[in-house]
Amino acid sequence: MKKLLLISVAAAVAFGGENLLVGAGGGYKKPVTEVIENLKKDGVQIEGAFANLGQITIQAKEGKMAAIVGDEAFLMKTDLDIKGYERIGKGALVLVTPKGKQIKDVSELKNLAKIAMPDSKKAIYGVRTTEFLKNSGLEADLAPKMLPVAGVPQVVAYVTNGEVDAGFINSTEAVAREGEFGSVIYIDEALYSPVFISAAKLAACEGNEACAKFIDEIKTPRSKEIFAKYGLK
């Protein structure tokens, strides 16, 4: 799975050629893609690359990426040469179960056998899931039940296919896939650090007209409407 994700990002780089390349955490593929499609209609040559932020960061170090949409706190801890941030909105950690399986509270996780979560070091919501487990006092009970996968899209696949009893994802995917889950429980925000999603401008963005248009675009009413539709406000 991890190899496939890296290949897809590399393919985006190759495909992009002289096009502007914007990276984003996999859990934000839908809204970022919609923003990119609007820019393409306006004649901007732009492509997107999506994976967990750890993988996106590796690709960005090659210097071919102009901007990254992701968790500010995560990006600030990297050694990327980030020139600035444009805040998009705030994300949230959400617990979901497969259709047909209902739980009412996170305490019921103790009764489940297998729970998927994004990578605890490379994925935004893997980091937040780990924080939640520690701060809620559930870590010891749930550690043997946790199934780490690459990122939010993989958690969603495991949950919707019924391969796990529950999974931790972001509010954006929870909203985008409304009706595909059994239970949708928003985790108490006091139990994990805030998730501020921003567009980080990299060195390749400086003096790049297409990148300037992308940064301007995410501030427009039509883009704000897209992000709000996917739970980012």
Short mmCIF file of N, CA and C in Angstrom, two decimals, residues 56-208:
data_model
loop_
_atom_site.label_atom_id
_atom_site.label_comp_id
_atom_site.label_asym_id
_atom_site.label_seq_id
_atom_site.Cartn_x
_atom_site.Cartn_y
_atom_site.Cartn_z
N ILE A 56 4.40 13.08 1.36
CA ILE A 56 4.38 14.33 0.59
C ILE A 56 5.65 15.14 0.91
N THR A 57 6.03 15.16 2.17
CA THR A 57 7.22 15.89 2.59
C THR A 57 8.48 15.37 1.89
N ILE A 58 8.58 14.05 1.78
CA ILE A 58 9.72 13.43 1.09
C ILE A 58 9.79 13.92 -0.36
N GLN A 59 8.64 13.93 -1.03
CA GLN A 59 8.59 14.38 -2.43
C GLN A 59 8.92 15.87 -2.53
N ALA A 60 8.43 16.65 -1.56
CA ALA A 60 8.65 18.10 -1.60
C ALA A 60 10.13 18.45 -1.50
N LYS A 61 10.91 17.62 -0.82
CA LYS A 61 12.34 17.89 -0.66
C LYS A 61 13.09 17.84 -1.98
N GLU A 62 12.47 17.24 -2.99
CA GLU A 62 13.10 17.19 -4.31
C GLU A 62 12.97 18.52 -5.04
N GLY A 63 12.18 19.44 -4.47
CA GLY A 63 12.08 20.78 -5.02
C GLY A 63 11.08 20.96 -6.13
N LYS A 64 10.26 19.93 -6.41
CA LYS A 64 9.32 20.02 -7.53
C LYS A 64 7.93 20.47 -7.09
N MET A 65 7.72 20.58 -5.80
CA MET A 65 6.41 20.93 -5.28
C MET A 65 6.41 22.40 -4.86
N ALA A 66 5.35 23.12 -5.21
CA ALA A 66 5.31 24.55 -4.90
C ALA A 66 4.55 24.85 -3.62
N ALA A 67 3.60 24.00 -3.27
CA ALA A 67 2.79 24.23 -2.08
C ALA A 67 2.28 22.90 -1.54
N ILE A 68 2.02 22.88 -0.23
CA ILE A 68 1.47 21.70 0.42
C ILE A 68 0.28 22.11 1.26
N VAL A 69 -0.84 21.42 1.09
CA VAL A 69 -2.02 21.64 1.92
C VAL A 69 -2.02 20.57 3.00
N GLY A 70 -1.93 21.01 4.25
CA GLY A 70 -1.88 20.04 5.34
C GLY A 70 -1.87 20.71 6.70
N ASP A 71 -1.57 19.91 7.70
CA ASP A 71 -1.57 20.34 9.09
C ASP A 71 -0.38 21.27 9.38
N GLU A 72 -0.69 22.49 9.80
CA GLU A 72 0.36 23.48 10.09
C GLU A 72 1.38 22.95 11.09
N ALA A 73 0.88 22.37 12.18
CA ALA A 73 1.77 21.90 13.25
C ALA A 73 2.74 20.84 12.73
N PHE A 74 2.24 19.93 11.89
CA PHE A 74 3.08 18.87 11.31
C PHE A 74 4.13 19.49 10.40
N LEU A 75 3.71 20.39 9.53
CA LEU A 75 4.63 20.98 8.56
C LEU A 75 5.70 21.84 9.22
N MET A 76 5.34 22.50 10.32
CA MET A 76 6.30 23.35 11.02
C MET A 76 7.45 22.54 11.62
N LYS A 77 7.20 21.26 11.87
CA LYS A 77 8.23 20.40 12.47
C LYS A 77 9.16 19.79 11.42
N THR A 78 8.85 19.98 10.16
CA THR A 78 9.70 19.44 9.10
C THR A 78 10.87 20.39 8.83
N ASP A 79 11.83 19.93 8.04
CA ASP A 79 12.95 20.80 7.67
C ASP A 79 12.76 21.41 6.29
N LEU A 80 11.51 21.46 5.84
CA LEU A 80 11.22 22.09 4.55
C LEU A 80 11.42 23.60 4.64
N ASP A 81 11.81 24.21 3.54
CA ASP A 81 12.00 25.66 3.48
C ASP A 81 10.65 26.30 3.16
N ILE A 82 9.84 26.47 4.20
CA ILE A 82 8.49 27.01 4.02
C ILE A 82 8.52 28.53 4.14
N LYS A 83 7.97 29.20 3.13
CA LYS A 83 8.03 30.66 3.05
C LYS A 83 6.85 31.34 3.73
N GLY A 84 5.80 30.59 4.01
CA GLY A 84 4.63 31.18 4.64
C GLY A 84 3.44 30.23 4.58
N TYR A 85 2.40 30.57 5.33
CA TYR A 85 1.20 29.74 5.39
C TYR A 85 -0.05 30.56 5.08
N GLU A 86 -0.99 29.93 4.40
CA GLU A 86 -2.29 30.54 4.16
C GLU A 86 -3.32 29.62 4.82
N ARG A 87 -3.90 30.08 5.93
CA ARG A 87 -4.83 29.25 6.70
C ARG A 87 -6.11 28.99 5.90
N ILE A 88 -6.52 27.73 5.87
CA ILE A 88 -7.72 27.31 5.15
C ILE A 88 -8.88 27.04 6.11
N GLY A 89 -8.61 26.31 7.16
CA GLY A 89 -9.67 25.99 8.10
C GLY A 89 -9.20 25.03 9.17
N LYS A 90 -10.13 24.58 9.98
CA LYS A 90 -9.82 23.68 11.09
C LYS A 90 -10.45 22.32 10.85
N GLY A 91 -9.64 21.26 11.01
CA GLY A 91 -10.14 19.91 10.84
C GLY A 91 -10.52 19.29 12.17
N ALA A 92 -11.09 18.09 12.13
CA ALA A 92 -11.50 17.40 13.35
C ALA A 92 -11.29 15.90 13.20
N LEU A 93 -11.00 15.26 14.33
CA LEU A 93 -10.83 13.80 14.38
C LEU A 93 -12.18 13.14 14.58
N VAL A 94 -12.46 12.14 13.77
CA VAL A 94 -13.77 11.48 13.80
C VAL A 94 -13.60 9.97 13.84
N LEU A 95 -14.44 9.31 14.63
CA LEU A 95 -14.48 7.85 14.68
C LEU A 95 -15.67 7.37 13.85
N VAL A 96 -15.45 6.42 12.97
CA VAL A 96 -16.55 5.89 12.15
C VAL A 96 -16.57 4.37 12.24
N THR A 97 -17.74 3.81 12.01
CA THR A 97 -17.90 2.35 11.99
C THR A 97 -18.52 1.93 10.66
N PRO A 98 -18.41 0.65 10.30
CA PRO A 98 -19.02 0.19 9.05
C PRO A 98 -20.54 0.29 9.11
N LYS A 99 -21.16 0.38 7.97
CA LYS A 99 -22.61 0.40 7.89
C LYS A 99 -23.15 -0.87 8.56
N GLY A 100 -24.16 -0.72 9.38
CA GLY A 100 -24.74 -1.87 10.07
C GLY A 100 -24.17 -2.10 11.45
N LYS A 101 -23.07 -1.40 11.79
CA LYS A 101 -22.48 -1.53 13.13
C LYS A 101 -22.59 -0.18 13.82
N GLN A 102 -23.25 -0.14 14.95
CA GLN A 102 -23.49 1.12 15.64
C GLN A 102 -22.84 1.13 17.03
N ILE A 103 -22.20 2.24 17.36
CA ILE A 103 -21.78 2.49 18.73
C ILE A 103 -22.16 3.94 19.06
N LYS A 104 -22.33 4.22 20.35
CA LYS A 104 -22.78 5.55 20.74
C LYS A 104 -21.68 6.38 21.40
N ASP A 105 -20.63 5.71 21.87
CA ASP A 105 -19.60 6.42 22.62
C ASP A 105 -18.25 5.74 22.41
N VAL A 106 -17.18 6.54 22.51
CA VAL A 106 -15.84 5.98 22.30
C VAL A 106 -15.48 4.92 23.33
N SER A 107 -16.13 4.95 24.49
CA SER A 107 -15.85 3.94 25.51
C SER A 107 -16.19 2.54 25.02
N GLU A 108 -17.08 2.45 24.03
CA GLU A 108 -17.48 1.15 23.48
C GLU A 108 -16.40 0.53 22.60
N LEU A 109 -15.35 1.29 22.31
CA LEU A 109 -14.25 0.75 21.51
C LEU A 109 -13.61 -0.46 22.20
N LYS A 110 -13.70 -0.50 23.52
CA LYS A 110 -13.12 -1.62 24.27
C LYS A 110 -13.77 -2.95 23.89
N ASN A 111 -15.00 -2.86 23.37
CA ASN A 111 -15.74 -4.08 23.02
C ASN A 111 -15.49 -4.53 21.58
N LEU A 112 -14.73 -3.73 20.82
CA LEU A 112 -14.47 -4.06 19.42
C LEU A 112 -13.15 -4.81 19.26
N ALA A 113 -13.01 -5.53 18.14
CA ALA A 113 -11.83 -6.38 17.94
C ALA A 113 -10.71 -5.69 17.17
N LYS A 114 -11.06 -4.91 16.13
CA LYS A 114 -10.03 -4.32 15.27
C LYS A 114 -10.42 -2.89 14.89
N ILE A 115 -9.48 -1.95 15.10
CA ILE A 115 -9.75 -0.54 14.85
C ILE A 115 -8.62 0.03 13.99
N ALA A 116 -8.96 0.62 12.87
CA ALA A 116 -7.95 1.17 11.96
C ALA A 116 -7.62 2.62 12.32
N MET A 117 -6.36 2.98 12.09
CA MET A 117 -5.93 4.36 12.30
C MET A 117 -4.84 4.70 11.30
N PRO A 118 -4.70 5.99 10.94
CA PRO A 118 -3.61 6.39 10.03
C PRO A 118 -2.26 6.26 10.73
N ASP A 119 -1.19 6.24 9.95
CA ASP A 119 0.17 6.16 10.46
C ASP A 119 0.40 7.18 11.57
N SER A 120 0.87 6.72 12.72
CA SER A 120 0.97 7.58 13.90
C SER A 120 2.10 8.62 13.84
N LYS A 121 3.00 8.49 12.87
CA LYS A 121 4.10 9.44 12.75
C LYS A 121 4.04 10.28 11.48
N LYS A 122 3.49 9.72 10.41
CA LYS A 122 3.51 10.41 9.12
C LYS A 122 2.18 11.03 8.71
N ALA A 123 1.09 10.64 9.36
CA ALA A 123 -0.24 11.12 8.95
C ALA A 123 -0.83 12.04 10.02
N ILE A 124 -1.44 13.12 9.57
CA ILE A 124 -2.03 14.12 10.48
C ILE A 124 -2.93 13.46 11.52
N TYR A 125 -3.86 12.65 11.05
CA TYR A 125 -4.87 12.10 11.95
C TYR A 125 -4.39 10.84 12.67
N GLY A 126 -3.24 10.33 12.27
CA GLY A 126 -2.60 9.28 13.05
C GLY A 126 -1.98 9.89 14.30
N VAL A 127 -1.36 11.05 14.13
CA VAL A 127 -0.79 11.79 15.26
C VAL A 127 -1.89 12.14 16.25
N ARG A 128 -3.03 12.65 15.73
CA ARG A 128 -4.13 13.06 16.62
C ARG A 128 -4.81 11.85 17.27
N THR A 129 -4.88 10.73 16.57
CA THR A 129 -5.46 9.52 17.17
C THR A 129 -4.61 9.07 18.35
N THR A 130 -3.30 9.09 18.18
CA THR A 130 -2.39 8.71 19.26
C THR A 130 -2.56 9.62 20.47
N GLU A 131 -2.70 10.92 20.22
CA GLU A 131 -2.93 11.88 21.31
C GLU A 131 -4.24 11.56 22.02
N PHE A 132 -5.28 11.30 21.25
CA PHE A 132 -6.58 10.98 21.84
C PHE A 132 -6.51 9.73 22.71
N LEU A 133 -5.87 8.68 22.21
CA LEU A 133 -5.78 7.43 22.96
C LEU A 133 -5.07 7.65 24.30
N LYS A 134 -4.01 8.44 24.29
CA LYS A 134 -3.27 8.72 25.52
C LYS A 134 -4.08 9.58 26.47
N ASN A 135 -4.66 10.65 25.96
CA ASN A 135 -5.37 11.61 26.81
C ASN A 135 -6.71 11.09 27.32
N SER A 136 -7.29 10.13 26.62
CA SER A 136 -8.58 9.57 27.05
C SER A 136 -8.41 8.42 28.03
N GLY A 137 -7.17 7.95 28.18
CA GLY A 137 -6.93 6.81 29.06
C GLY A 137 -7.26 5.48 28.44
N LEU A 138 -7.49 5.46 27.12
CA LEU A 138 -7.88 4.23 26.42
C LEU A 138 -6.69 3.50 25.79
N GLU A 139 -5.52 4.11 25.83
CA GLU A 139 -4.38 3.57 25.10
C GLU A 139 -4.05 2.12 25.48
N ALA A 140 -3.99 1.83 26.76
CA ALA A 140 -3.61 0.48 27.21
C ALA A 140 -4.61 -0.57 26.74
N ASP A 141 -5.90 -0.24 26.82
CA ASP A 141 -6.94 -1.19 26.42
C ASP A 141 -7.00 -1.40 24.92
N LEU A 142 -6.74 -0.33 24.15
CA LEU A 142 -6.95 -0.40 22.70
C LEU A 142 -5.69 -0.72 21.90
N ALA A 143 -4.52 -0.58 22.49
CA ALA A 143 -3.27 -0.80 21.75
C ALA A 143 -3.25 -2.12 20.97
N PRO A 144 -3.67 -3.25 21.56
CA PRO A 144 -3.64 -4.52 20.82
C PRO A 144 -4.65 -4.59 19.68
N LYS A 145 -5.63 -3.70 19.70
CA LYS A 145 -6.70 -3.74 18.70
C LYS A 145 -6.43 -2.83 17.50
N MET A 146 -5.42 -1.95 17.63
CA MET A 146 -5.20 -0.94 16.61
C MET A 146 -4.49 -1.50 15.38
N LEU A 147 -4.99 -1.10 14.20
CA LEU A 147 -4.39 -1.49 12.92
C LEU A 147 -3.90 -0.22 12.22
N PRO A 148 -2.59 0.07 12.25
CA PRO A 148 -2.07 1.26 11.58
C PRO A 148 -2.01 1.05 10.06
N VAL A 149 -2.48 2.02 9.30
CA VAL A 149 -2.40 1.99 7.84
C VAL A 149 -1.82 3.33 7.38
N ALA A 150 -1.61 3.48 6.08
CA ALA A 150 -0.89 4.66 5.58
C ALA A 150 -1.55 5.99 5.94
N GLY A 151 -2.84 6.12 5.67
CA GLY A 151 -3.50 7.40 5.89
C GLY A 151 -5.01 7.26 5.95
N VAL A 152 -5.69 8.41 5.97
CA VAL A 152 -7.15 8.43 6.07
C VAL A 152 -7.84 7.64 4.95
N PRO A 153 -7.44 7.79 3.67
CA PRO A 153 -8.13 7.04 2.61
C PRO A 153 -8.10 5.53 2.84
N GLN A 154 -6.99 5.03 3.38
CA GLN A 154 -6.88 3.59 3.63
C GLN A 154 -7.78 3.16 4.79
N VAL A 155 -7.88 4.02 5.82
CA VAL A 155 -8.79 3.73 6.93
C VAL A 155 -10.22 3.64 6.41
N VAL A 156 -10.60 4.61 5.58
CA VAL A 156 -11.95 4.62 5.00
C VAL A 156 -12.22 3.33 4.24
N ALA A 157 -11.25 2.87 3.46
CA ALA A 157 -11.42 1.64 2.68
C ALA A 157 -11.64 0.44 3.60
N TYR A 158 -10.85 0.35 4.65
CA TYR A 158 -11.01 -0.76 5.59
C TYR A 158 -12.38 -0.74 6.26
N VAL A 159 -12.84 0.45 6.63
CA VAL A 159 -14.13 0.58 7.31
C VAL A 159 -15.28 0.26 6.37
N THR A 160 -15.29 0.88 5.20
CA THR A 160 -16.41 0.68 4.27
C THR A 160 -16.46 -0.74 3.72
N ASN A 161 -15.32 -1.41 3.70
CA ASN A 161 -15.29 -2.82 3.26
C ASN A 161 -15.61 -3.79 4.39
N GLY A 162 -15.79 -3.26 5.59
CA GLY A 162 -16.12 -4.10 6.73
C GLY A 162 -14.96 -4.95 7.23
N GLU A 163 -13.72 -4.53 6.92
CA GLU A 163 -12.54 -5.29 7.34
C GLU A 163 -12.10 -4.95 8.76
N VAL A 164 -12.63 -3.87 9.32
CA VAL A 164 -12.37 -3.50 10.71
C VAL A 164 -13.70 -3.11 11.35
N ASP A 165 -13.69 -3.00 12.67
CA ASP A 165 -14.92 -2.65 13.39
C ASP A 165 -15.12 -1.15 13.52
N ALA A 166 -14.04 -0.40 13.35
CA ALA A 166 -14.11 1.06 13.45
C ALA A 166 -12.81 1.65 12.91
N GLY A 167 -12.80 2.96 12.70
CA GLY A 167 -11.59 3.61 12.22
C GLY A 167 -11.61 5.09 12.52
N PHE A 168 -10.43 5.66 12.67
CA PHE A 168 -10.29 7.09 12.92
C PHE A 168 -9.95 7.80 11.61
N ILE A 169 -10.74 8.81 11.27
CA ILE A 169 -10.53 9.57 10.04
C ILE A 169 -10.69 11.06 10.34
N ASN A 170 -10.72 11.89 9.30
CA ASN A 170 -10.93 13.32 9.49
C ASN A 170 -12.37 13.69 9.16
N SER A 171 -12.76 14.88 9.60
CA SER A 171 -14.13 15.34 9.38
C SER A 171 -14.43 15.52 7.89
N THR A 172 -13.40 15.85 7.10
CA THR A 172 -13.61 16.05 5.66
C THR A 172 -14.11 14.78 4.99
N GLU A 173 -13.47 13.64 5.27
CA GLU A 173 -13.91 12.37 4.68
C GLU A 173 -15.24 11.93 5.27
N ALA A 174 -15.47 12.23 6.55
CA ALA A 174 -16.74 11.87 7.19
C ALA A 174 -17.90 12.59 6.51
N VAL A 175 -17.67 13.87 6.17
CA VAL A 175 -18.70 14.65 5.48
C VAL A 175 -18.85 14.19 4.03
N ALA A 176 -17.72 13.98 3.37
CA ALA A 176 -17.74 13.60 1.95
C ALA A 176 -18.43 12.26 1.73
N ARG A 177 -18.33 11.37 2.71
CA ARG A 177 -18.88 10.02 2.56
C ARG A 177 -20.09 9.80 3.47
N GLU A 178 -20.81 10.87 3.70
CA GLU A 178 -22.01 10.79 4.53
C GLU A 178 -22.95 9.69 4.01
N GLY A 179 -23.40 8.84 4.89
CA GLY A 179 -24.29 7.76 4.49
C GLY A 179 -23.59 6.44 4.26
N GLU A 180 -22.23 6.47 4.22
CA GLU A 180 -21.47 5.24 3.98
C GLU A 180 -21.03 4.55 5.27
N PHE A 181 -21.28 5.21 6.42
CA PHE A 181 -20.85 4.65 7.69
C PHE A 181 -22.04 4.31 8.58
N GLY A 182 -21.76 3.51 9.61
CA GLY A 182 -22.78 3.20 10.60
C GLY A 182 -22.88 4.35 11.59
N SER A 183 -21.86 4.46 12.45
CA SER A 183 -21.79 5.56 13.41
C SER A 183 -20.71 6.55 13.00
N VAL A 184 -20.97 7.82 13.29
CA VAL A 184 -19.99 8.89 13.06
C VAL A 184 -19.90 9.68 14.36
N ILE A 185 -18.77 9.57 15.04
CA ILE A 185 -18.61 10.21 16.34
C ILE A 185 -17.45 11.20 16.30
N TYR A 186 -17.75 12.46 16.54
CA TYR A 186 -16.70 13.49 16.59
C TYR A 186 -16.01 13.42 17.95
N ILE A 187 -14.69 13.27 17.91
CA ILE A 187 -13.91 13.13 19.14
C ILE A 187 -13.80 14.48 19.85
N ASP A 188 -13.90 14.45 21.17
CA ASP A 188 -13.77 15.65 22.00
C ASP A 188 -12.45 16.36 21.66
N GLU A 189 -12.55 17.60 21.19
CA GLU A 189 -11.36 18.33 20.75
C GLU A 189 -10.40 18.66 21.89
N ALA A 190 -10.85 18.50 23.13
CA ALA A 190 -9.97 18.73 24.27
C ALA A 190 -8.96 17.60 24.44
N LEU A 191 -9.18 16.49 23.72
CA LEU A 191 -8.34 15.30 23.88
C LEU A 191 -7.25 15.17 22.82
N TYR A 192 -7.13 16.16 21.94
CA TYR A 192 -6.04 16.15 20.94
C TYR A 192 -5.75 17.59 20.52
N SER A 193 -4.56 17.81 20.00
CA SER A 193 -4.17 19.17 19.63
C SER A 193 -4.93 19.63 18.39
N PRO A 194 -5.16 20.94 18.26
CA PRO A 194 -5.94 21.47 17.14
C PRO A 194 -5.33 21.11 15.79
N VAL A 195 -6.19 20.95 14.79
CA VAL A 195 -5.73 20.63 13.43
C VAL A 195 -6.04 21.83 12.54
N PHE A 196 -5.06 22.70 12.36
CA PHE A 196 -5.24 23.84 11.48
C PHE A 196 -4.67 23.49 10.11
N ILE A 197 -5.54 23.47 9.12
CA ILE A 197 -5.14 23.12 7.77
C ILE A 197 -4.80 24.39 6.99
N SER A 198 -3.61 24.40 6.43
CA SER A 198 -3.13 25.57 5.69
C SER A 198 -2.44 25.14 4.40
N ALA A 199 -2.26 26.11 3.52
CA ALA A 199 -1.43 25.90 2.34
C ALA A 199 -0.06 26.48 2.67
N ALA A 200 0.95 25.61 2.71
CA ALA A 200 2.32 26.05 2.98
C ALA A 200 3.01 26.36 1.67
N LYS A 201 3.57 27.56 1.57
CA LYS A 201 4.26 27.98 0.35
C LYS A 201 5.74 27.59 0.43
N LEU A 202 6.18 26.81 -0.55
CA LEU A 202 7.57 26.36 -0.59
C LEU A 202 8.40 27.27 -1.50
N ALA A 203 9.69 27.00 -1.58
CA ALA A 203 10.59 27.84 -2.37
C ALA A 203 10.15 27.94 -3.82
N ALA A 204 9.63 26.83 -4.38
CA ALA A 204 9.21 26.82 -5.78
C ALA A 204 8.01 27.71 -6.05
N CYS A 205 7.37 28.16 -4.98
CA CYS A 205 6.19 29.03 -5.13
C CYS A 205 6.61 30.48 -5.40
N GLU A 206 7.77 30.85 -4.91
CA GLU A 206 8.21 32.24 -5.03
C GLU A 206 8.42 32.63 -6.49
N GLY A 207 7.79 33.71 -6.89
CA GLY A 207 7.92 34.19 -8.26
C GLY A 207 7.19 33.35 -9.29
N ASN A 208 6.40 32.38 -8.82
CA ASN A 208 5.66 31.49 -9.72
C ASN A 208 4.22 32.01 -9.86
#
